Coordinates of C-alpha atoms in Angstrom, one line a residue:
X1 CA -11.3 2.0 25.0
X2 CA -8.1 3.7 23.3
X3 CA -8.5 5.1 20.3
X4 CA -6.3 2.7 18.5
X5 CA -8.5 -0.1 19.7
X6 CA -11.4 1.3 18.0
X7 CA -9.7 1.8 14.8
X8 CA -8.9 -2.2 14.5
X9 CA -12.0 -3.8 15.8
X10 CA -13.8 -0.9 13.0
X11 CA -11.6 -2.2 10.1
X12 CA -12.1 -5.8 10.9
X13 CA -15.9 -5.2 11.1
X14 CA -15.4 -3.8 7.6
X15 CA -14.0 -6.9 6.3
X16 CA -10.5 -6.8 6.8
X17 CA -9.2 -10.1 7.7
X18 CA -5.3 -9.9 7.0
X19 CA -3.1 -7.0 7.7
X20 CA 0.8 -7.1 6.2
X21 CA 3.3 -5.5 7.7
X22 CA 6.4 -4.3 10.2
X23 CA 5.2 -3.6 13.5
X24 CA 7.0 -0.7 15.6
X25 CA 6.2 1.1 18.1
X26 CA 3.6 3.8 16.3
X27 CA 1.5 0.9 15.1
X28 CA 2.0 -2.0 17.9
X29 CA -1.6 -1.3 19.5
X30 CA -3.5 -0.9 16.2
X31 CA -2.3 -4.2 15.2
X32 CA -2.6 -5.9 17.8
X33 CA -6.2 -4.5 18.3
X34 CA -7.1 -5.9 14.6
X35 CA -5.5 -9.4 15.7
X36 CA -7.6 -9.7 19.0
X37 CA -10.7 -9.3 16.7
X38 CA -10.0 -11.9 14.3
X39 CA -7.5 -10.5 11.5
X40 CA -4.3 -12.7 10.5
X41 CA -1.5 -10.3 10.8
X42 CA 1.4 -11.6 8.2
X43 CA 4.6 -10.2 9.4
X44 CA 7.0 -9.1 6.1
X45 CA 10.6 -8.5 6.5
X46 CA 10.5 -4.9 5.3
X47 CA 8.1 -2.0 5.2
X48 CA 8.6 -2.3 0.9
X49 CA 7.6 -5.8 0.6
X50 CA 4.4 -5.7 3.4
X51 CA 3.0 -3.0 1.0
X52 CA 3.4 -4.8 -2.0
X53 CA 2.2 -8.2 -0.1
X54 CA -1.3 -5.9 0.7
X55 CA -1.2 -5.0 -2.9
X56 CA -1.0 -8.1 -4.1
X57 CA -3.7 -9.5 -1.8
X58 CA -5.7 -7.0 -2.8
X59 CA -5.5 -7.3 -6.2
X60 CA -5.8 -11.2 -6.4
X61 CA -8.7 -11.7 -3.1
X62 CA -11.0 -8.5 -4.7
X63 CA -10.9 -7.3 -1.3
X64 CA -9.6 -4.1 0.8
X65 CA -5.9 -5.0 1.5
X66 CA -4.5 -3.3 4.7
X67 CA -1.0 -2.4 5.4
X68 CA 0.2 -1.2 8.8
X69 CA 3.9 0.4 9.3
X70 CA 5.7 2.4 11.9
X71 CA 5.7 6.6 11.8
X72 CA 8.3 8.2 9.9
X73 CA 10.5 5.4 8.3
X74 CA 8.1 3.0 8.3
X75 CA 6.0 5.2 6.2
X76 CA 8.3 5.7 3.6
X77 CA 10.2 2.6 3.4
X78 CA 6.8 1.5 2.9
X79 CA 6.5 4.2 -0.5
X80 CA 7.4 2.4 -3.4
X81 CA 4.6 -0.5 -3.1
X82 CA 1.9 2.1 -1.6
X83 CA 2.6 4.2 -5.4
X84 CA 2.5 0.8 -7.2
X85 CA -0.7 0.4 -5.3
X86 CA -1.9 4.3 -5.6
X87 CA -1.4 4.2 -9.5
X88 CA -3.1 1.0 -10.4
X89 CA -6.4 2.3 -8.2
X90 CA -6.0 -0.6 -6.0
X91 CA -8.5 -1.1 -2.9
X92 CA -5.8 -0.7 0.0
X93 CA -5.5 0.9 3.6
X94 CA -2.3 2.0 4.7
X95 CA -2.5 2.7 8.7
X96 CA 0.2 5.0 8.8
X97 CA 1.1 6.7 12.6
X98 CA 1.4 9.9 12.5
X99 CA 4.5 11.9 14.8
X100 CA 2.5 15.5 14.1
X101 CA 5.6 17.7 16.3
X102 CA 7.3 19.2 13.6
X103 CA 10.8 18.6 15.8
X104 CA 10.3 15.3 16.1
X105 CA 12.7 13.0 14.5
X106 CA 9.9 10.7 12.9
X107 CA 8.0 13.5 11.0
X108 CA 7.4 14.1 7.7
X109 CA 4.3 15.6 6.2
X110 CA 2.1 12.8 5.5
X111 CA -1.0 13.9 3.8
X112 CA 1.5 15.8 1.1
X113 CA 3.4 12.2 0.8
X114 CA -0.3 10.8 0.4
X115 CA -1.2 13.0 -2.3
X116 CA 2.5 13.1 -4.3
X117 CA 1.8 9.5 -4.9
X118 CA -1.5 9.4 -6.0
X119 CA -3.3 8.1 -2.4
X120 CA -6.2 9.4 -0.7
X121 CA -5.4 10.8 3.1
X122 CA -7.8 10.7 6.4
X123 CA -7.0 11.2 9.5
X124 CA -8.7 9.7 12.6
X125 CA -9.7 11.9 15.2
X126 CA -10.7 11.2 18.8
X127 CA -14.1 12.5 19.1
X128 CA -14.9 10.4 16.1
X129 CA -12.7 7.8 15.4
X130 CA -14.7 4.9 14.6
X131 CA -16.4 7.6 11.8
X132 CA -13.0 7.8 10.8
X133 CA -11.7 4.5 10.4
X134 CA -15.1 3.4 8.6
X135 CA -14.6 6.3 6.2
X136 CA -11.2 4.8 5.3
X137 CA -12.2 1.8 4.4
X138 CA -15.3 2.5 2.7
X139 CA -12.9 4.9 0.4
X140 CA -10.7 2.0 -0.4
X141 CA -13.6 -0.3 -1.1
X142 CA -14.7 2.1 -3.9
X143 CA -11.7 1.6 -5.3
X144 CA -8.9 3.9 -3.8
X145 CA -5.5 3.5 -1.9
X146 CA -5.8 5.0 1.4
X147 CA -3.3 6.5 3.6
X148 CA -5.3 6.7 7.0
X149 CA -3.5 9.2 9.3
X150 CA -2.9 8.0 13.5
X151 CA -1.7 10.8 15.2
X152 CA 0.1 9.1 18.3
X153 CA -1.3 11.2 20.3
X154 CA -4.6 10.5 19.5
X155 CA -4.1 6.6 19.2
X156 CA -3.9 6.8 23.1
X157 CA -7.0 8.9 23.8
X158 CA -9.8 7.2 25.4
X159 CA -12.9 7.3 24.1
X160 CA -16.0 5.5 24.5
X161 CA -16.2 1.4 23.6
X162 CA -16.6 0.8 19.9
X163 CA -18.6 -2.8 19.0
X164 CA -20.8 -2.0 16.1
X165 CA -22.9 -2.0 13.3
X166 CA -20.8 -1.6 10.8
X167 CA -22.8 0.8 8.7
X168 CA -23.2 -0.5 5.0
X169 CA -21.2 0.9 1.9
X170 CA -22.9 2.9 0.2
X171 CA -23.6 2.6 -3.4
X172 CA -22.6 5.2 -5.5
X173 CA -25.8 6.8 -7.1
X174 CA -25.9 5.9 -10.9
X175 CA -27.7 7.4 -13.4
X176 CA -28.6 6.0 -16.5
X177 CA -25.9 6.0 -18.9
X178 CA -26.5 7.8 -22.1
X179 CA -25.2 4.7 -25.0
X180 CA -27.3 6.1 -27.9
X181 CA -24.0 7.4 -29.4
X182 CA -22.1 3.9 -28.7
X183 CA -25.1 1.7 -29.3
X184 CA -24.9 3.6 -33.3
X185 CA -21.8 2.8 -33.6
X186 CA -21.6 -0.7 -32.6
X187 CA -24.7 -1.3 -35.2
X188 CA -22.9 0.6 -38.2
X189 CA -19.4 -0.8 -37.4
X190 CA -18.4 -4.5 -39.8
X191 CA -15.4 -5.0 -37.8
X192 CA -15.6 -3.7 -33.7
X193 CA -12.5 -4.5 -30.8
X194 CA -13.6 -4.4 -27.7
X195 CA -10.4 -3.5 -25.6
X196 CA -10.9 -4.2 -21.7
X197 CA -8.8 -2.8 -19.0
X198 CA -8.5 -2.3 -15.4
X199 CA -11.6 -0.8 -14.6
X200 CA -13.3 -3.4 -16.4
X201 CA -12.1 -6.5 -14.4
X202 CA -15.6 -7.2 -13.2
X203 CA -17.1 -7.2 -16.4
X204 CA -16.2 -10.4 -18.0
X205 CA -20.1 -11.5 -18.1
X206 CA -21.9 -8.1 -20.0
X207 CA -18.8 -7.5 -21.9
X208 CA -18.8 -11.4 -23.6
X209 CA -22.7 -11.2 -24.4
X210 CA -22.4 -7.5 -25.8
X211 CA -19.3 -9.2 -27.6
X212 CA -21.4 -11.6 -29.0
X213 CA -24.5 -9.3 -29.6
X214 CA -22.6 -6.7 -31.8
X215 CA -19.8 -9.5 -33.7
X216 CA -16.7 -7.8 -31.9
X217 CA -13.5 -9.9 -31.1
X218 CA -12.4 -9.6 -27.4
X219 CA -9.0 -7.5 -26.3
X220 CA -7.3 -6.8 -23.2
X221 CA -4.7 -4.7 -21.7
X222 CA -1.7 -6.4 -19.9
X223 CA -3.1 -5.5 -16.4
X224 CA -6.7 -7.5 -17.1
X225 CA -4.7 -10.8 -18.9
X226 CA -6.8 -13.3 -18.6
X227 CA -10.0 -11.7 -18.6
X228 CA -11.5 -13.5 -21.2
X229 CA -9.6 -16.9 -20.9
X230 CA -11.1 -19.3 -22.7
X231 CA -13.4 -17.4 -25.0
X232 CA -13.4 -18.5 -28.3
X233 CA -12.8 -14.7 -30.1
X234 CA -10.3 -13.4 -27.8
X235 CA -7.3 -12.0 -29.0
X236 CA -5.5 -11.3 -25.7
X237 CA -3.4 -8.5 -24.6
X238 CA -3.2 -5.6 -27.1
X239 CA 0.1 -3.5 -27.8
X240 CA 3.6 -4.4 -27.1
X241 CA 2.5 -8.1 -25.8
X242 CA 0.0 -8.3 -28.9
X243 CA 0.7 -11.5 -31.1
X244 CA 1.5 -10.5 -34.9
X245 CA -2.2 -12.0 -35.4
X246 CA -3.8 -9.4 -32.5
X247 CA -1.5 -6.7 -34.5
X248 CA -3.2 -7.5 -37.5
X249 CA -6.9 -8.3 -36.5
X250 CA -7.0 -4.7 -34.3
X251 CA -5.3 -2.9 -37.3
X252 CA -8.2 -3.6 -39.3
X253 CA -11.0 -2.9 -36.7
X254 CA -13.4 -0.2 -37.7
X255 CA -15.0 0.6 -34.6
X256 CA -12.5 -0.1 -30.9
X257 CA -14.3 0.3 -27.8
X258 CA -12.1 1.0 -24.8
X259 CA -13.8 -0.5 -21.4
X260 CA -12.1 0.7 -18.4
X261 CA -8.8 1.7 -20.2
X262 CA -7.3 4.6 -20.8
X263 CA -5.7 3.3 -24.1
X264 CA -2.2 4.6 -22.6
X265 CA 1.2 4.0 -24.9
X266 CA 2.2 0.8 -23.9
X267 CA -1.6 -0.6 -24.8
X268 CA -1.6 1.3 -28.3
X269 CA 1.6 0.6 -29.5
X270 CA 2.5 4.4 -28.9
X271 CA -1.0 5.5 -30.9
X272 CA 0.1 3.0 -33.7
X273 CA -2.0 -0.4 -33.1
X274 CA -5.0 1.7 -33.7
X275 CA -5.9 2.3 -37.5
X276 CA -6.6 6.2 -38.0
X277 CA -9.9 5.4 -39.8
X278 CA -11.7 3.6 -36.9
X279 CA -13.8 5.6 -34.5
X280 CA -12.5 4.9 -31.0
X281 CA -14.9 4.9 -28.1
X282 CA -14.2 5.2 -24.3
X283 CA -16.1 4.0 -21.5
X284 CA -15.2 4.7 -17.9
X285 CA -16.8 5.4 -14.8
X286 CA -14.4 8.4 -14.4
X287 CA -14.8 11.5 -17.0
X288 CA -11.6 12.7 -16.2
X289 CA -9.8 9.9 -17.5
X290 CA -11.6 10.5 -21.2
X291 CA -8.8 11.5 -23.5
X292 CA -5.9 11.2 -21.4
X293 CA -3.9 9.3 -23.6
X294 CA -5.3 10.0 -27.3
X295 CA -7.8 11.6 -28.5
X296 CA -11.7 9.6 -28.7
X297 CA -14.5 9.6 -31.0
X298 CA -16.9 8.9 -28.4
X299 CA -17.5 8.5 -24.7
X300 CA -19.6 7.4 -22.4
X301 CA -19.7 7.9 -18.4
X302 CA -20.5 4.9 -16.0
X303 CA -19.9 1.8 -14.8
X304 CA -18.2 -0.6 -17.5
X305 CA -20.8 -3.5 -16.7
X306 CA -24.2 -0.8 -16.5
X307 CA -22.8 0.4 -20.0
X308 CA -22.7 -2.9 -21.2
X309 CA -26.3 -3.6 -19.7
X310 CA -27.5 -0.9 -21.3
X311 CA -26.4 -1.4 -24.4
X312 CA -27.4 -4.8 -24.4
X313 CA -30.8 -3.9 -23.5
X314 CA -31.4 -1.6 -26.1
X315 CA -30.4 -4.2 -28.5
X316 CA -32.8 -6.5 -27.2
X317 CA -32.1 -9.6 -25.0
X318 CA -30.7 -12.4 -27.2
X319 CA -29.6 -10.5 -30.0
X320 CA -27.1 -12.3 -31.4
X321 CA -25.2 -10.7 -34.6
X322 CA -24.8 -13.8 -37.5
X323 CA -21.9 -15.4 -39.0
X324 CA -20.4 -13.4 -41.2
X325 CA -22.4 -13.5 -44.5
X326 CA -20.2 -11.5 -46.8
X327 CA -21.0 -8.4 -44.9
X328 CA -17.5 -8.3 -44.4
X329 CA -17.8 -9.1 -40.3
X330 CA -15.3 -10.8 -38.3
X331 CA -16.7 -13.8 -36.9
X332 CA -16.4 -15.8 -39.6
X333 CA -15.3 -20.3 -38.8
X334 CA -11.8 -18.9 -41.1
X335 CA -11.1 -16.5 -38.4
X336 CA -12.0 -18.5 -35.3
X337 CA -9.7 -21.5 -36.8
X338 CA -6.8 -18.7 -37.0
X339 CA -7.3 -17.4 -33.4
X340 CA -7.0 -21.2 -32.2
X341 CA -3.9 -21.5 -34.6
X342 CA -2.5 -18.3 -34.1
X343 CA -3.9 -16.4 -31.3
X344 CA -1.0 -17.2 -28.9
X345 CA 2.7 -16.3 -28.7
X346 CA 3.5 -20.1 -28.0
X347 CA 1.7 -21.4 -31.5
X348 CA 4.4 -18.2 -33.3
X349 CA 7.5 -19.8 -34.6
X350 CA 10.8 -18.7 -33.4
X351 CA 14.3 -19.3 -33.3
X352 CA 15.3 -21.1 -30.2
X353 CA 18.6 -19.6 -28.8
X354 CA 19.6 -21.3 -25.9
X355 CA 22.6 -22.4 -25.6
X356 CA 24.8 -20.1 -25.7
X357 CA 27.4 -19.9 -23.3
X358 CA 27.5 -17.7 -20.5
X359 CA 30.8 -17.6 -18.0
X360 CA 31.7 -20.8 -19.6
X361 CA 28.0 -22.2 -19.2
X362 CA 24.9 -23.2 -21.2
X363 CA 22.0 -20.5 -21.0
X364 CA 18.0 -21.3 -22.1
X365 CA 15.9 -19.4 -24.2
X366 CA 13.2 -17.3 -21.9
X367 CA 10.3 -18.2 -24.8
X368 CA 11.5 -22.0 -24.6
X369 CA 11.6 -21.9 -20.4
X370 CA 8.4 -20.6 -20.5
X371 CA 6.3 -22.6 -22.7
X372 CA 8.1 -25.4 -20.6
X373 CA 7.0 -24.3 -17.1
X374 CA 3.2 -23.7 -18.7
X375 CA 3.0 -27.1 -19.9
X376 CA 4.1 -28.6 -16.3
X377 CA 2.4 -26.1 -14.0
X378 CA -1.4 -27.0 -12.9
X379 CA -3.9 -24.9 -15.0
X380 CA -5.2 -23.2 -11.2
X381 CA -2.5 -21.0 -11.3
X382 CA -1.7 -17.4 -10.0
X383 CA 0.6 -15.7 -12.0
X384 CA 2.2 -12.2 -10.8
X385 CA 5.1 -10.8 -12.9
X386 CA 7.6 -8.3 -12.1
X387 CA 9.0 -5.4 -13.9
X388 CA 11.9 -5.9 -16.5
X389 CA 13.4 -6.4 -19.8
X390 CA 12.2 -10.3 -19.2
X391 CA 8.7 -9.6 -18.1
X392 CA 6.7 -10.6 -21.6
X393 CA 7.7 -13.9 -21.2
X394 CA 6.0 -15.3 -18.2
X395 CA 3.5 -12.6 -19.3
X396 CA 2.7 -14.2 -22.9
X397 CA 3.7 -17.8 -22.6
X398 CA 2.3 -18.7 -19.0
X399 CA -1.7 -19.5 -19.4
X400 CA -3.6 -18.3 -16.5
X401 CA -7.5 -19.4 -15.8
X402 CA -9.2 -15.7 -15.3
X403 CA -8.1 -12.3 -14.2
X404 CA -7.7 -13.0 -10.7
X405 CA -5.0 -15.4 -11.9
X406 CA -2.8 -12.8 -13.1
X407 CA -1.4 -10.1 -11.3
X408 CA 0.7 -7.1 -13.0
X409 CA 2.9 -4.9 -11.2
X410 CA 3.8 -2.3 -13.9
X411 CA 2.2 0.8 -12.9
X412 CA 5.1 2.2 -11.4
X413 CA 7.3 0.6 -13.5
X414 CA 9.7 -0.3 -10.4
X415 CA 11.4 -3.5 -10.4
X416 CA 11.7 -5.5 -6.7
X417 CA 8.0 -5.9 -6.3
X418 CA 6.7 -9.3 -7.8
X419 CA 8.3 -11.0 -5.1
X420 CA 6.3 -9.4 -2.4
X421 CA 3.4 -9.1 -4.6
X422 CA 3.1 -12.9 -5.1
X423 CA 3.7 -14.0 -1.3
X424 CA -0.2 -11.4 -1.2
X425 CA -1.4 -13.0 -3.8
X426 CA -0.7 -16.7 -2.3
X427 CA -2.6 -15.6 0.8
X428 CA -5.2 -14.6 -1.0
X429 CA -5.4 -17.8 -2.8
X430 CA -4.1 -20.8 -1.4
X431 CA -6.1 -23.1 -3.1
X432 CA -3.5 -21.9 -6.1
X433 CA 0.0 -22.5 -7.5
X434 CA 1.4 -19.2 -6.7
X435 CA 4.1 -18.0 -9.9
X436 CA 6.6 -15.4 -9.2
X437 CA 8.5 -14.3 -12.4
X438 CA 11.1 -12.0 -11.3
X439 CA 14.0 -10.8 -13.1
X440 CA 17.6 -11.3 -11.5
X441 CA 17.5 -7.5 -10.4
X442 CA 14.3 -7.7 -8.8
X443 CA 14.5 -10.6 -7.2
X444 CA 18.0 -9.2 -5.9
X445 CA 16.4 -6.6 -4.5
X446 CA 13.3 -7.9 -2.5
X447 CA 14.9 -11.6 -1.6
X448 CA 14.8 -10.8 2.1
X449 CA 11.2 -11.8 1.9
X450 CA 11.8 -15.3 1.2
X451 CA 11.9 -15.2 4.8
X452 CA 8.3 -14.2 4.9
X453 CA 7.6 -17.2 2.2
X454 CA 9.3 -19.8 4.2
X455 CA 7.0 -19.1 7.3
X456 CA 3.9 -18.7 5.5
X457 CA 4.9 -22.4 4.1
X458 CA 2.2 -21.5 1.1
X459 CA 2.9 -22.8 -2.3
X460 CA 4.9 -20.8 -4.1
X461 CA 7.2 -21.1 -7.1
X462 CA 9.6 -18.2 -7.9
X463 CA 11.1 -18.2 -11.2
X464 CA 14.2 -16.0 -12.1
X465 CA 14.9 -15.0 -15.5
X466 CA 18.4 -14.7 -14.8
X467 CA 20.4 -12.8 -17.5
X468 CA 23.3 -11.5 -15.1
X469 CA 22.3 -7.4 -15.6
X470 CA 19.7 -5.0 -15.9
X471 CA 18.5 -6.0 -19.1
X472 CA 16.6 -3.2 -20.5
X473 CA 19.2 -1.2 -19.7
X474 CA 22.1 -3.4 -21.4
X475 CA 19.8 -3.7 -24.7
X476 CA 18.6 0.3 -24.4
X477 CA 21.9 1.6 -24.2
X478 CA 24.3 -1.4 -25.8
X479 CA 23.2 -1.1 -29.0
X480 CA 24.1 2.6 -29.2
X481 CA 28.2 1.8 -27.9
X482 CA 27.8 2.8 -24.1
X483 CA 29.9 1.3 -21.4
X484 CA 27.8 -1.9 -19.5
X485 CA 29.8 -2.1 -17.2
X486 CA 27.3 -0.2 -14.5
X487 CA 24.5 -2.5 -15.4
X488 CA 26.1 -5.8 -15.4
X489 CA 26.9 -8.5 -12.8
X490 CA 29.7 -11.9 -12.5
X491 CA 28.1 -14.7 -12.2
X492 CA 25.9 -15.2 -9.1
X493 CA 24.2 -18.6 -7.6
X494 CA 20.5 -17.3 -6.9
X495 CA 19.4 -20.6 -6.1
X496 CA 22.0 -21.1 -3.7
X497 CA 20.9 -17.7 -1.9
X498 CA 17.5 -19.1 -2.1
X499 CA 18.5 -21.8 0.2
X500 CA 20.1 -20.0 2.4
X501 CA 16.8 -18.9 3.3
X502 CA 15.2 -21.8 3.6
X503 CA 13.6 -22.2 0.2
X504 CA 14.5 -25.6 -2.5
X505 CA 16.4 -23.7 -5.2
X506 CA 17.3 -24.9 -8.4
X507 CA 19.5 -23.9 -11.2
X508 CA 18.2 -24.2 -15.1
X509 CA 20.2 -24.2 -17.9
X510 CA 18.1 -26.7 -20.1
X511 CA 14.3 -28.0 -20.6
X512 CA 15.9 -31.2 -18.7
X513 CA 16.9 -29.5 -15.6
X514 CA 12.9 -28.6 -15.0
X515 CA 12.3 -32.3 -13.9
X516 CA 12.9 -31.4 -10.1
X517 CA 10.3 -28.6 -10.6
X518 CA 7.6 -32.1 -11.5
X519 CA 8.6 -33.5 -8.2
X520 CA 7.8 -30.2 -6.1
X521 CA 4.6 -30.2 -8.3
X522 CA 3.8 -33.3 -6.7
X523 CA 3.6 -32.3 -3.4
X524 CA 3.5 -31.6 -0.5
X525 CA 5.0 -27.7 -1.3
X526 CA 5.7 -26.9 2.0
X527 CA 8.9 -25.0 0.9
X528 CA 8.9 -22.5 -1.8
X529 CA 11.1 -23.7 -5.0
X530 CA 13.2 -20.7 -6.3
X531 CA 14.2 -21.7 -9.9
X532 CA 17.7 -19.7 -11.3
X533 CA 17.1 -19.6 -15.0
X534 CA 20.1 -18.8 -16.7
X535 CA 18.5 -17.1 -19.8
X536 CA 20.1 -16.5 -22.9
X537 CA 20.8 -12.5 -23.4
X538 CA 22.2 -11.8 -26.8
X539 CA 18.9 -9.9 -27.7
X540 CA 16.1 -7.5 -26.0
X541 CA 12.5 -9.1 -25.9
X542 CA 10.3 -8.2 -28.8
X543 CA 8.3 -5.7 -26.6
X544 CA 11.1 -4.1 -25.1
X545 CA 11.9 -3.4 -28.9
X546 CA 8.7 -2.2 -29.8
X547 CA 8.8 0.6 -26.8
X548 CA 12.2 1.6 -27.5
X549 CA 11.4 2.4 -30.8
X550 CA 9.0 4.7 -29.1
X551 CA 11.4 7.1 -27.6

């Protein structure tokens, strides 16, 4: 059996059951070898959008995505999405073929690429390939982005037949957390935050009981939305997509406890959603991430959920903190009555400005189009949202029913990868409306995979917010008297391009022009529906606002 055959029929008895990606000659056999034993191999129309496809996946199923590109160009065609991927810790194997003669015209140094970006690098080698290949994936399913290393050469070695056991993944040994410190704190503070990030996606359970245990209201950063849906005392999404109400309620908090985030600037506010006078704790599994981003009062090492546990059992199972009795505590009926009133950017008044003409035409408000699309959209939803001036909208005003349902490309900060993103996400999920909000840019950039959406035939809804530039750039430089003309674009019929690809396309200037957008709904979605929003512009969104004032 070649070596590349042994790599495949390894990673599918992993778990991998769908592999993205543009198949050339460096990773033809590897592919095919993970098709002959069983995977679904989803062919993207660039290297950029198969990685952020197996991101996407990833992200959405909870499961090891796997990307596999051609040596050389594939590899760094492939970059953007494998950072994206790299920086938000998700599980992912990149096969990446490796030319290793230093002449060669497809040669670049991979494991340095690996490791600029963030990525883990193996390499497989002959004598003990299948060791390899496991190693990979089991790095990956710990939570890593992988770059796995196939020399060409050594891709068509023989070695001997490969057909199992899969040896199990380890668990990583834990020891007992040490909460004394955080367990005082949560039973001196009146007024505790709980703030849950990333790392504490898997959480939701411990983290709502210890919640209720200790009186603390119920936070999230942007890339765990939807965390907590549905739970009575959740504010949602702290700092630049907090509601005024979430700006308030954490500016009084006595005691925040940061679960799997790092409390970076765009979380914070810049340092300034956090009142000086509460002790901040921070619990992660990884030590080194303590700190990063502001200083902490406290921390404590391990597992988000084992921390919780802990905590909880040291308070003693069922422990419920009361009502507020004049102790000064949050949960009090007042405050729950304002969350339901309050606790949403749809229930916070504004000043519609649609309308306004654009090239001679009327434009829609992004707040108004997207409170629109959230009342006509099923509630079993996947939302993924791309990077941009636009991007707190579909962010804010578009419900989703748990974390899975929301998937945030921002780590990078790269526009171009929702698209993509979303077509993983609908694979991973196709019992689910699929949302892609893209921005005009992005969606300029990565609409060659509307190819790849037409031929998956999954259902999928992409809506542009279409304000005819780079936005963040027009309202970061504009208000300062800089030329636009760089960042700034005529006039262009998306949905129209949309088409050309084989998709339904539609163009939205008003709440009426949504009524096609019912019909899709009602079936059967065999196309995707690309919807042109031509958004009002006269203004930056309120969070792009909020970071500027940051620099």
């Amino acid at each position: 059996m070649r070596v590349a055959e042994v790599v495949g029929r390894v990673l599918y008895g992993h778990g991998a059951r769908y592999v993205f990606g543009v198949v050339g000659s460096g990773n033809f056999h590897v592919t095919n070898a993970l098709v002959a034993a069983g995977a679904r191999f989803v062919a993207a129309a660039h290297e950029g959008g198969a990685a952020s496809m197996a991101d996407g996946y990833a992200r959405t199923s909870g499961t090891v995505g796997l990307l596999s590109v051609h040596q050389g160009p594939g590899v760094t065609n492939a970059l953007t999405g494998l950072t994206e991927a790299a920086k938000s810790r998700t599980p992912m194997v990149v096969l990446a073929p490796e030319a290793t003669a230093p002449r060669s015209n497809f040669f670049i140094d991979l494991p340095a690429l690996a490791t600029s970006v963030g990525a883990d690098f193996h390499r497989v080698c002959a004598t003990h390939a299948a060791e390899d290949a496991g190693a990979a994936y089991r790095a990956a399913a710990r939570g890593a982005t992988v770059v796995l290393g196939l020399p060409l050469e050594v891709q068509h070695t023989v070695t001997e037949p490969w057909s199992g056991p899969v040896p199990a993944v380890a668990p990583t040994p834990a020891t007992a957390p040490q909460v004394e410190p955080l367990l005082a704190a949560l039973q001196a503070a009146r007024r505790p935050v709980f703030i849950a990030g990333r790392g504490a996606r898997a959480a939701r359970e411990p983290l709502t009981r210890l919640a209720d245990a200790s009186g603390a209201l119920l936070a999230v950063s942007a890339a765990a939305k939807g965390l907590f849906a549905g739970n009575p005392w959740n504010i949602d999404v702290a700092g630049g997509f907090a509601t005024p109400l979430a700006v308030e309620l954490i500016g009084a908090a006595d005691l925040v406890v940061a679960w799997g985030s790092t409390l970076n600037m765009w979380t914070t506010r810049h340092g300034e959603l956090i009142p000086p006078s509460a002790v901040v704790v921070q619990v992660d599994h990884d030590p080194a991430a303590f700190g990063v981003n502001r200083p902490v009062d406290l921390t404590v090492a391990g597992e988000v959920a084992a921390v919780a546990e802990a905590v909880l059992g040291r308070l003693g199972a069922g422990s419920t903190r009361p009502v507020d009795a004049g102790t000064g505590g949050w949960r009090t009926p007042e405050l729950a009555q304002r969350i339901r009133d309050h606790g949403r950017w749809r229930t916070v008044p504004y000043r519609d400005e649609g309308g306004s003409a654009r090239a001679g035409a009327a434009t829609i408000d992004p707040r108004t189009l997207s409170a629109a699309l959230d009342d006509l959209l099923p509630p079993d939803r996947t939302v993924v949202v791309d990077s941009g001036n636009f991007m707190g909208y579909p962010s804010m005003w578009l419900d989703v029913p748990d974390v899975a349902g929301f998937c945030f490309t921002q780590a990078f900060q790269s526009i171009g990868l929702g698209l993509a993103s979303a077509l993983g996400a609908a694979v991973a999920r196709p019992d689910r409306l699929t949302v892609a909000a893209v921005g005009d840019g992005g969606f300029v950039m990565s609409a060659s995979e509307l190819v790849t959406a037409v031929r998956l035939a999954l259902p999928l809804l992409v809506v542009i917010y279409d304000d005819a530039a780079y936005g963040a750039e027009v309202h970061h430089f504009g208000p300062d008297g800089h030329p636009l003309e760089t960042v700034t674009f005529p006039e262009t019929d998306l949905a129209a391009i949309a088409r050309g690809y084989g998709c339904d396309g539609l163009t939205v200037r008003t709440v009426d022009d949504l009524e096609p957008v019912r019909r899709w709904l009602a079936g059967p979605r065999t196309r995707p529906l690309v919807v042109d929003a031509k958004v009002c512009a006269a203004r930056g969104s309120w969070w792009l606002e909020e970071a500027f004032r940051g620099h």
